[in-house]
CSV table of C-alpha atoms and ligand atoms in Angstrom, one decimal:
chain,number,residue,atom,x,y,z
A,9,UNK,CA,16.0,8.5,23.4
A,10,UNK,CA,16.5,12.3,21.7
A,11,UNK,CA,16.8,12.7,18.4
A,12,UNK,CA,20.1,13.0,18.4
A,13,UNK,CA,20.5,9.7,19.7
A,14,UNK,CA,18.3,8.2,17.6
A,15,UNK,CA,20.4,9.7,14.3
A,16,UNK,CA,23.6,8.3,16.1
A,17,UNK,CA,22.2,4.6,17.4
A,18,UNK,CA,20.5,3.6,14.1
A,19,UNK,CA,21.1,6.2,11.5
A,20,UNK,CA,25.1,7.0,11.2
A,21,UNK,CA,26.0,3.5,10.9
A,22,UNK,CA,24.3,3.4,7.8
A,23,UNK,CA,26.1,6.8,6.4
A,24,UNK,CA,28.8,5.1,5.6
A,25,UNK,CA,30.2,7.1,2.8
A,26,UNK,CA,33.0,9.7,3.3
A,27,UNK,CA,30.8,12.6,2.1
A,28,UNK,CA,28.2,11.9,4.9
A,29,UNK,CA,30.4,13.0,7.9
A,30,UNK,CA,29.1,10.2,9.9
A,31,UNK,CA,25.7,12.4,10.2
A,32,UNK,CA,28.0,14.9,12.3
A,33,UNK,CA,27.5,18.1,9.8
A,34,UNK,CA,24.8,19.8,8.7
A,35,UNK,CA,24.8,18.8,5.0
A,36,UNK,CA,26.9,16.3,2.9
A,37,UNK,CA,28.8,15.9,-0.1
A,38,UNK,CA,28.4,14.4,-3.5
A,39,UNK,CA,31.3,15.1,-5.5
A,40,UNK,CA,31.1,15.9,-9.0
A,41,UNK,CA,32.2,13.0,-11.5
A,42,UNK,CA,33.1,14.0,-14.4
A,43,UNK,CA,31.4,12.7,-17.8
A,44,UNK,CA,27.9,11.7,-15.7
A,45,UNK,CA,25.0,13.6,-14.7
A,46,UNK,CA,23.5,12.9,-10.9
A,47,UNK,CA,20.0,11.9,-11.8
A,48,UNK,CA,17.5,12.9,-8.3
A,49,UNK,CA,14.3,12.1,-7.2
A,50,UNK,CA,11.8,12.2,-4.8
A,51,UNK,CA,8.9,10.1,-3.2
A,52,UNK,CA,6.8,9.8,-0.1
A,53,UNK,CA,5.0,7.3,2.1
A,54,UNK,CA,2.1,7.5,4.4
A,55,UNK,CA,0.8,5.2,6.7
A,56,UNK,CA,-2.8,4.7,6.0
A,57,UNK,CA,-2.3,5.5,2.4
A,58,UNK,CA,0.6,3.5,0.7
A,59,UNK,CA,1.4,0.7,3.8
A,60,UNK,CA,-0.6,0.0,6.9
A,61,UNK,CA,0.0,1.7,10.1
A,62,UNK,CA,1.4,-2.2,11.7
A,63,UNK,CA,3.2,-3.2,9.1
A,64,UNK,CA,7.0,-4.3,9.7
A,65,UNK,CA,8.8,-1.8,10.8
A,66,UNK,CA,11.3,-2.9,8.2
A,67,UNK,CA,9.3,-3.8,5.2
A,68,UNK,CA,8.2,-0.2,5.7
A,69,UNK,CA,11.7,1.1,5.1
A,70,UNK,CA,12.4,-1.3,2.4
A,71,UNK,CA,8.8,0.5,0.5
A,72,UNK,CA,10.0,3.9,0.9
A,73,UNK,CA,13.7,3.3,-0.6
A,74,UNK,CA,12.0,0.9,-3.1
A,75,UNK,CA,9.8,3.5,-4.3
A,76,UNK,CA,12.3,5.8,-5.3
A,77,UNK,CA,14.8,3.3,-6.6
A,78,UNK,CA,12.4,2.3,-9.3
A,79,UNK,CA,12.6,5.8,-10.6
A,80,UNK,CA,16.3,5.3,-10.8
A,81,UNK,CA,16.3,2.4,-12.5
A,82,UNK,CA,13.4,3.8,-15.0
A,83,UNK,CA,15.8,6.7,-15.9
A,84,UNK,CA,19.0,4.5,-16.6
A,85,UNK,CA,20.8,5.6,-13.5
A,86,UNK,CA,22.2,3.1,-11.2
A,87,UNK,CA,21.6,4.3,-7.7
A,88,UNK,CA,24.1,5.7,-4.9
A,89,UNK,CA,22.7,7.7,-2.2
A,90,UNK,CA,19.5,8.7,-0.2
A,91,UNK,CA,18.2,10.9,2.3
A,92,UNK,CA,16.2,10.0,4.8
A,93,UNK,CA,12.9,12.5,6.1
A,94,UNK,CA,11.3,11.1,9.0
A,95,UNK,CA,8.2,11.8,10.5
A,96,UNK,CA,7.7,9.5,13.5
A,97,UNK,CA,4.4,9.7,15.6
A,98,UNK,CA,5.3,9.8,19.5
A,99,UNK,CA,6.7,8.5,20.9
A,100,UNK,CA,9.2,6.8,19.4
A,101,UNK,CA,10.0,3.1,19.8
A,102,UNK,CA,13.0,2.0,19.9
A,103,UNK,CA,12.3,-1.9,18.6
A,104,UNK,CA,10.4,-0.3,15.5
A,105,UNK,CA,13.3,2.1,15.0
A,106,UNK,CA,16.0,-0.6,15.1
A,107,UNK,CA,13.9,-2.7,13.1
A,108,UNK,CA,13.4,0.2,10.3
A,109,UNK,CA,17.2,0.8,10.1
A,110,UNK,CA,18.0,-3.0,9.6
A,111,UNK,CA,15.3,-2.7,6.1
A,112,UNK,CA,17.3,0.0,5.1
A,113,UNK,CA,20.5,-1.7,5.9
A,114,UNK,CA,19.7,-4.6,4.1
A,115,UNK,CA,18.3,-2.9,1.6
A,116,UNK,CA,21.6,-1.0,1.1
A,117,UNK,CA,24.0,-3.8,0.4
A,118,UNK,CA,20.8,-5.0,-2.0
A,119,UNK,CA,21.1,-2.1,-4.4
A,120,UNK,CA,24.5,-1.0,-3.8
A,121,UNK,CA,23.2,2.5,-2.0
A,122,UNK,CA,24.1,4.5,1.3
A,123,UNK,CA,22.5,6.7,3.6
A,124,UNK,CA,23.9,10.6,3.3
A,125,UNK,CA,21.7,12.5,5.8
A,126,UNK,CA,18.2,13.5,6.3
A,127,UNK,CA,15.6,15.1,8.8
A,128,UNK,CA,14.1,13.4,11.4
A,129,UNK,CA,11.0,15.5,13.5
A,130,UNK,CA,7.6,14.2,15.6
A,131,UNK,CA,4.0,14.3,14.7
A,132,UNK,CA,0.5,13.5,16.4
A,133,UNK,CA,-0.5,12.0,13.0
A,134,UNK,CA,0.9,9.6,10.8
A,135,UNK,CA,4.2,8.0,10.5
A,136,UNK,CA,5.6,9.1,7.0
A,137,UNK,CA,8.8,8.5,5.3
A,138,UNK,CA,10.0,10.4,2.9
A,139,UNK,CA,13.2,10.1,1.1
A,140,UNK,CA,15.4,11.5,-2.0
A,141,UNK,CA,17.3,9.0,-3.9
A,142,UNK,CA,20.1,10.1,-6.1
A,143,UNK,CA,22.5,8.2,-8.7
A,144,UNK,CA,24.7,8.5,-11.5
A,145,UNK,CA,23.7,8.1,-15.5
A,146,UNK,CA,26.1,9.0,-18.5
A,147,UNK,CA,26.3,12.5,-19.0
A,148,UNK,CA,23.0,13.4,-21.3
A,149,UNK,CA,21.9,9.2,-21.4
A,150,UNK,CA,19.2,9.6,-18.7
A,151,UNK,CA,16.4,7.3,-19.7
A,152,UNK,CA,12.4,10.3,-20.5
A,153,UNK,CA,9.8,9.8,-20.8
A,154,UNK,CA,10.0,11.3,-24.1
A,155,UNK,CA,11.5,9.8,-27.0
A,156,UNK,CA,9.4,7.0,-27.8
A,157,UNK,CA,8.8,6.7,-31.8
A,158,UNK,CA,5.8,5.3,-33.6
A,159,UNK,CA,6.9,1.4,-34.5
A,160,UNK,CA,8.8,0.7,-31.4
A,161,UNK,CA,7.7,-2.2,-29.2
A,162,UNK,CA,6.7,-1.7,-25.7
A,163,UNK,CA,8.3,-3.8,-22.8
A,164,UNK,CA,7.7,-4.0,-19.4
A,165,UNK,CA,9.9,-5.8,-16.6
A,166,UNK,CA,8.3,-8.2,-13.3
A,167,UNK,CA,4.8,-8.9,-13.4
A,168,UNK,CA,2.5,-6.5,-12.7
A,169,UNK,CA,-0.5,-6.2,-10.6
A,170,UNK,CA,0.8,-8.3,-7.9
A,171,UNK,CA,0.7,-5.2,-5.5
A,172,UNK,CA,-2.5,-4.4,-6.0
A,173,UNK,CA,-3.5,-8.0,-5.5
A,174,UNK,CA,-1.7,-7.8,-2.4
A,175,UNK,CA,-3.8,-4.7,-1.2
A,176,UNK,CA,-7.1,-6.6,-2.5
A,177,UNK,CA,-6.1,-9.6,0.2
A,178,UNK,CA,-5.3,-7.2,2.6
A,179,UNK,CA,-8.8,-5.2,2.7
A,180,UNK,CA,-10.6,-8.7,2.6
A,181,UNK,CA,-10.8,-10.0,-0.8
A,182,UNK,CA,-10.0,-13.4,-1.9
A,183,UNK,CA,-10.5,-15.5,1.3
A,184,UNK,CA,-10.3,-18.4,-0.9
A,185,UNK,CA,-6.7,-17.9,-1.8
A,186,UNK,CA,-4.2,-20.7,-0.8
A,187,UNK,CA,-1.9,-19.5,2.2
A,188,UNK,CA,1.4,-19.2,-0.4
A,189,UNK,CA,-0.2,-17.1,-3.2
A,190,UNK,CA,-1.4,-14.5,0.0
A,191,UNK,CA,2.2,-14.5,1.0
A,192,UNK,CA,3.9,-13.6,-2.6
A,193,UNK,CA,0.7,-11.0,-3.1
A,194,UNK,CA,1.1,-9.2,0.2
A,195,UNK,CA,4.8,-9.7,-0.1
A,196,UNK,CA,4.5,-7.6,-3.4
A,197,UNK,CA,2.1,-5.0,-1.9
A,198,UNK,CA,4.7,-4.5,0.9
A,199,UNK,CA,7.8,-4.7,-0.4
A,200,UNK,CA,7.9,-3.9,-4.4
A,201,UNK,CA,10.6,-5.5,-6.5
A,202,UNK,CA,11.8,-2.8,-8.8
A,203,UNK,CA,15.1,-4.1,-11.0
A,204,UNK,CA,18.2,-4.5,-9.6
A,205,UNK,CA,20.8,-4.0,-12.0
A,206,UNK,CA,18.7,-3.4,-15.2
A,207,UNK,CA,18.4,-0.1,-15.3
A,208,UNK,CA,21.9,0.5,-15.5
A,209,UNK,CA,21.6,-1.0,-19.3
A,210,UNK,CA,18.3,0.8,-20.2
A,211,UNK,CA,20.4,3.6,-21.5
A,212,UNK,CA,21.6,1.5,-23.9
A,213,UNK,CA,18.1,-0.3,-25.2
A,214,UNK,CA,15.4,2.3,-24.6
A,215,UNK,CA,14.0,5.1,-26.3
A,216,UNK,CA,11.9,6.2,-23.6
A,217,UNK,CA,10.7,4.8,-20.3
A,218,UNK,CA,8.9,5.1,-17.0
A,219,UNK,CA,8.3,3.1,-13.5
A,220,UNK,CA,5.0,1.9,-13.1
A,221,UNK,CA,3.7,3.3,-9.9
A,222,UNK,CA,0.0,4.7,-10.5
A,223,UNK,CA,-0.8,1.9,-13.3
A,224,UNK,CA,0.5,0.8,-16.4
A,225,UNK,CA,-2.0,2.1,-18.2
A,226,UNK,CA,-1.6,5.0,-16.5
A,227,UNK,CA,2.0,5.6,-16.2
A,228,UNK,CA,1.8,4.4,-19.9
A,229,UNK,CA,-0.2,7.3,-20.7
A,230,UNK,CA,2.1,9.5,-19.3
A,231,UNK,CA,4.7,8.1,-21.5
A,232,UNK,CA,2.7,8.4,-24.9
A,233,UNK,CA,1.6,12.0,-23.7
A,234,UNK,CA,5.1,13.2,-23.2
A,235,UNK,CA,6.4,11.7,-26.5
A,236,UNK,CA,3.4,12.6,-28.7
A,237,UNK,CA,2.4,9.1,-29.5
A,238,UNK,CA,0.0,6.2,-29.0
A,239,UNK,CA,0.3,2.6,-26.9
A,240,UNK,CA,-1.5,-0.5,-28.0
A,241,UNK,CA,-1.3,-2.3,-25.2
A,242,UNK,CA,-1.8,-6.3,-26.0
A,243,UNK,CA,-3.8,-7.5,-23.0
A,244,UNK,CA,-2.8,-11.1,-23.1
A,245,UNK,CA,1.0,-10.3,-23.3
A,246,UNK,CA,1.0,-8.6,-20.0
A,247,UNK,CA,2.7,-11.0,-17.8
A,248,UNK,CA,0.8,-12.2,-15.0
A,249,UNK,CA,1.5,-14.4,-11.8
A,250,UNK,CA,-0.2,-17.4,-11.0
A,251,UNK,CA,-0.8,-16.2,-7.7
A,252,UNK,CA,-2.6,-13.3,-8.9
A,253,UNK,CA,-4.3,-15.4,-11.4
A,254,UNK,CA,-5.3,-17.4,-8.5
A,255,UNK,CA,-6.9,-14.2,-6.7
A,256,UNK,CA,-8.6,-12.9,-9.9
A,257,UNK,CA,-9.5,-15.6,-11.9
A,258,UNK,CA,-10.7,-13.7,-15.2
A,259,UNK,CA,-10.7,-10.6,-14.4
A,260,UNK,CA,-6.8,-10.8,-13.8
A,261,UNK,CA,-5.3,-8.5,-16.8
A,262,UNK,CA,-8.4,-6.0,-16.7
A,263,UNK,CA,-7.7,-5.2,-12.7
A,264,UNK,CA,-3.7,-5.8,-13.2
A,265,UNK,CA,-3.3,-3.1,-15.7
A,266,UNK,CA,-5.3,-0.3,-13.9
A,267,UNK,CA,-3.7,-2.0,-10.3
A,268,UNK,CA,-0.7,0.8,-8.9
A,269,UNK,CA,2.2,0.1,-6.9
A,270,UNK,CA,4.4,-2.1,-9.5
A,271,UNK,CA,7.1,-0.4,-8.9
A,272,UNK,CA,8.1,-2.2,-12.5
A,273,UNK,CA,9.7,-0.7,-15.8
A,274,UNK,CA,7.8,0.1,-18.8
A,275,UNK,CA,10.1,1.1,-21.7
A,276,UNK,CA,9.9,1.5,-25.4
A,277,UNK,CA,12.8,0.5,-27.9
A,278,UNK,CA,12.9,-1.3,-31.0
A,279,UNK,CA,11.0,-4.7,-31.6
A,280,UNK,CA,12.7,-8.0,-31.2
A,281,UNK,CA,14.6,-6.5,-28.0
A,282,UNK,CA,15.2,-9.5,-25.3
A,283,UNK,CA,16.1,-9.4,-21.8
A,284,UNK,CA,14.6,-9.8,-18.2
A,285,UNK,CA,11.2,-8.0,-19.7
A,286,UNK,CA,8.6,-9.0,-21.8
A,287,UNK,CA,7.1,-7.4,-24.7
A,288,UNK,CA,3.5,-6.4,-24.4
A,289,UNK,CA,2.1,-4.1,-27.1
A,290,UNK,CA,3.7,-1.1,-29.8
A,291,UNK,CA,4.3,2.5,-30.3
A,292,UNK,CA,1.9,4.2,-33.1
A,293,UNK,CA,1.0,7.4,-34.5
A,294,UNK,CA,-1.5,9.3,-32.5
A,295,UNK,CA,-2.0,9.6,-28.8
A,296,UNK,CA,-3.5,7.7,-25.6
A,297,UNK,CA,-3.1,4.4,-24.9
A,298,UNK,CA,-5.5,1.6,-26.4
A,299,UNK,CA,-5.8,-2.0,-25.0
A,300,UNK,CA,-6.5,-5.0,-27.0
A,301,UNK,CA,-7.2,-8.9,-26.5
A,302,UNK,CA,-6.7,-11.5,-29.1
A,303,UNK,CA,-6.4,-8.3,-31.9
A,304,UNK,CA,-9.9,-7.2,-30.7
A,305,UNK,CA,-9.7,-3.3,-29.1
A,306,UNK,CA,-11.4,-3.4,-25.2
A,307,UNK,CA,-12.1,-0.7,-22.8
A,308,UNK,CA,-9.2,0.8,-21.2
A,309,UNK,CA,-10.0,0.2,-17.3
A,310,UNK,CA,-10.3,3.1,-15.3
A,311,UNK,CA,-7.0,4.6,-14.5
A,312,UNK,CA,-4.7,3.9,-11.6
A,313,UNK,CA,-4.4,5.5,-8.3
A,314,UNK,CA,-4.7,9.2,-7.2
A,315,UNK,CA,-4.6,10.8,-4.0
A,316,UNK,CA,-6.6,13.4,-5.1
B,425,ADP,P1,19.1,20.5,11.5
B,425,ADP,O1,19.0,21.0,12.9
B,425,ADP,O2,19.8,21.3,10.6
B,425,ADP,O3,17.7,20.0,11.0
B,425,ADP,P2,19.6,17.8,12.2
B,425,ADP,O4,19.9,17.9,13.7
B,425,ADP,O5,18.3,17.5,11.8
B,425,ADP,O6,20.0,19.2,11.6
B,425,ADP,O7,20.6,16.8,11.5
B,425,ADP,C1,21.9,16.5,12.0
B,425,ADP,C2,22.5,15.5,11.1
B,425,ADP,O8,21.8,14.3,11.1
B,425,ADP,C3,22.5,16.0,9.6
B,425,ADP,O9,23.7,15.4,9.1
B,425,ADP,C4,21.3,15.2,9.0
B,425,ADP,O10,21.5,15.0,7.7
B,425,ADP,C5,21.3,14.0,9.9
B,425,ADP,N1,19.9,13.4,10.0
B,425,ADP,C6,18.9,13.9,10.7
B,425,ADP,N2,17.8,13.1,10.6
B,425,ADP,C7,18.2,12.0,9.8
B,425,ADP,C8,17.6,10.9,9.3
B,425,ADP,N3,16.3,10.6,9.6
B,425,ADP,N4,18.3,10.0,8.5
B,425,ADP,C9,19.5,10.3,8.2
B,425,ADP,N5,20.2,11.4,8.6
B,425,ADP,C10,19.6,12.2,9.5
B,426,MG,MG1,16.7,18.4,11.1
C-alpha cells in the first residue's frame, strides 16, 4: 500500500471535521472564533527514546497525542485538533498501521479531538511520530508559566512518578514487583494520563502552570524561573501510588520527583484550592525550587530528563 492509500484506509476516517476536506486538500481550516485565542503546540516521539521500538502499535499513538494534550490542558485550553507527522520505517505494515489509527481513534472520542491533516514519509531509522495539537482558551486566559506570586500554594494533578517507574520495570528493575503493580507502572510509562476535562477550569483557579514532562522538579523550575520566584516543594505531600511505592520502597518520592514522563499538571493559585489535585508545597520570594521532608530542607535530586 502507497501512501496515498495508507492516508485514505486509516487516516481520513479519522478527519472527520468539515475543515479537513476528508485529507483530500493540501492544507485545512480552522476557523476563527471570535472571543478565544487557538492555543498550539508541539511534541515528538522516538522509538528508542520515549517508547520501545515493539510496543503497541496503538499505545504508541495514544503517547504521541497524550503528550501534547497535557500541554493543552496545562495552558487552560480544552483541545480540538491535531496533525499527524509520520515517519514510518519500511516497509510499512499494515496490522501496525490499522492498529495505530484505532489509538488515535479511541483516543479521539476520549478527549473530544479530531485529526486535520499531516505528513506521512519513510525512513531506514526509527519510527517517530510527531504531532501538533491545537485548542481553544478565552481570548487572553491561556494558563504561563509566569504569573505565579510569592504565597500561593502549589498543586499538582495524578500521581507522579509512575512513568518512570514503569520505564525502571521495563529496563529490569524490580523483579520482585507483584504482576498488577508492573501492569499500572508500565501502563503509565506507555500511555500517560494527562487530565481530561480539567484544564478547561484551570483558567479560572491558576495563576501559573505547566505539564510535568521532564520532572516536577524540573518542569517546576521552569515555572519559578519564568515567574521570578521560589518552590518549596513538601516531599511527603507529593502523591504517590502504592504501586510505585511497591517498586521503590523508600526511595519512592526522591526518584518520583526527578522521574519524567508524568504528563501531569503542576499549577500555582491561592491556598486552600480543592479539586482533582493535591497540594504539595508554596510559592516564596526568591528563585529555584527547594525540597523539604517533615519541615527539614533535603537535596533537590538531580534533574529530570534531557536528550542532550
Ligand atoms: P504534500 O504532497 O503536500 O506533502 P501529502 O500528499 O503529504 O501532501 O498530503 C495529502 C493530504 O493528506 C493532506 O491533506 C495531508 O494533510 C494529509 N496527510 C498526509 N499524511 C498524513 C498523516 N500522517 N496524517 C493525517 N493526514 C495526513
Ligand atoms: Mg506530505
Amino acid at each position: 500500500m502507497d501512501e496515498f492509500g495508507i492516508i485514505a484506509r486509516y487516516f481520513a476516517p479519522l478527519a472527520a471535521t468539515p475543515g479537513a476536506f476528508g485529507l483530500k486538500d493540501d492544507a485545512a481550516i480552522i476557523s476563527a472564533r471570535p472571543g478565544f485565542d487557538l492555543v498550539v503546540t508541539t511534541d515528538q516521539i522516538a522509538a528508542g527514546t520515549d517508547f520501545f521500538a515493539e510496543d503497541p502499535a496503538g499505545t504508541v499513538a495514544q503517547k504521541a497525542l497524550r503528550v501534547n494534550l497535557s500541554d493543552l490542558a496545562a495552558k487552560g485550553a480544552k483541545p480540538e485538533y491535531y496533525l499527524l507527522s509520520l515517519t514510518l520505517p519500511r516497509p510499512a505494515r499494515e496490522e501496525w498501521l490499522a492498529e495505530f489509527a484505532r489509538g488515535l481513534s479511541q483516543d479521539q472520542r476520549q478527549f473530544g479531538i479530531s485529526l486535520l491533516g499531516g505528513d506521512t514519509s519513510a525512513t531506514e531509522g526509527p519510527l517517530s511520530v510527531s504531532i501538533t495539537a491545537m485548542g481553544f482558551v478565552p481570548a487572553g486566559r491561556m494558563v504561563k508559566r509566569s504569573g505565579a506570586k510569592a504565597g500561593d500554594a502549589v498543586y499538582v494533578t495524578g500521581t507522579i512518578g509512575d512513568s518512570g517507574g514503569g520505564l525502571a520495570l521495563l529496563r529490569g528493575e524490580g523483579r520482585d514487583v507483584s504482576e498488577a503493580d508492573r501492569a499500572y507502572l508500565v501502563a503509565r510509562y506507555r500511555v500517560p494520563e494527562p487530565p481530561k476535562t480539567f484544564g478547561e477550569n484551570l483558567c479560572d483557579i491558576a495563576h501559573a502552570s505547566v505539564d510535568v514532562s521532564d520532572g516536577l522538579i524540573a518542569d517546576l523550575g521552569h515555572l519559578a524561573s519564568a515567574s521570578g520566584v521560589g518552590i518549596v516543594v513538601e516531599g511527603e505531600r507529593v502523591p504517590l501510588s502504592p504501586a510505585l511505592k511497591a517498586l521503590w520502597g523508600a526511595d519512592t518520592m526522591a526518584r518520583a520527583v526527578a522521574a519524567g514522563d508524568d504528563y501531569q499538571i503542576a499549577f500555582t493559585a491561592p491556598p486552600g484550592r480543592n479539586g482533582p489535585f493535591t497540594c504539595i508545597g508554596h510559592v516564596r520570594a526568591g528563585e529555584g525550587v527547594s525540597l523539604s521532608v517533615d519541615g527539614k530542607e533535603v537535596a533537590v535530586p538531580q534533574p529530570g530528563y534531557r536528550h542532550f
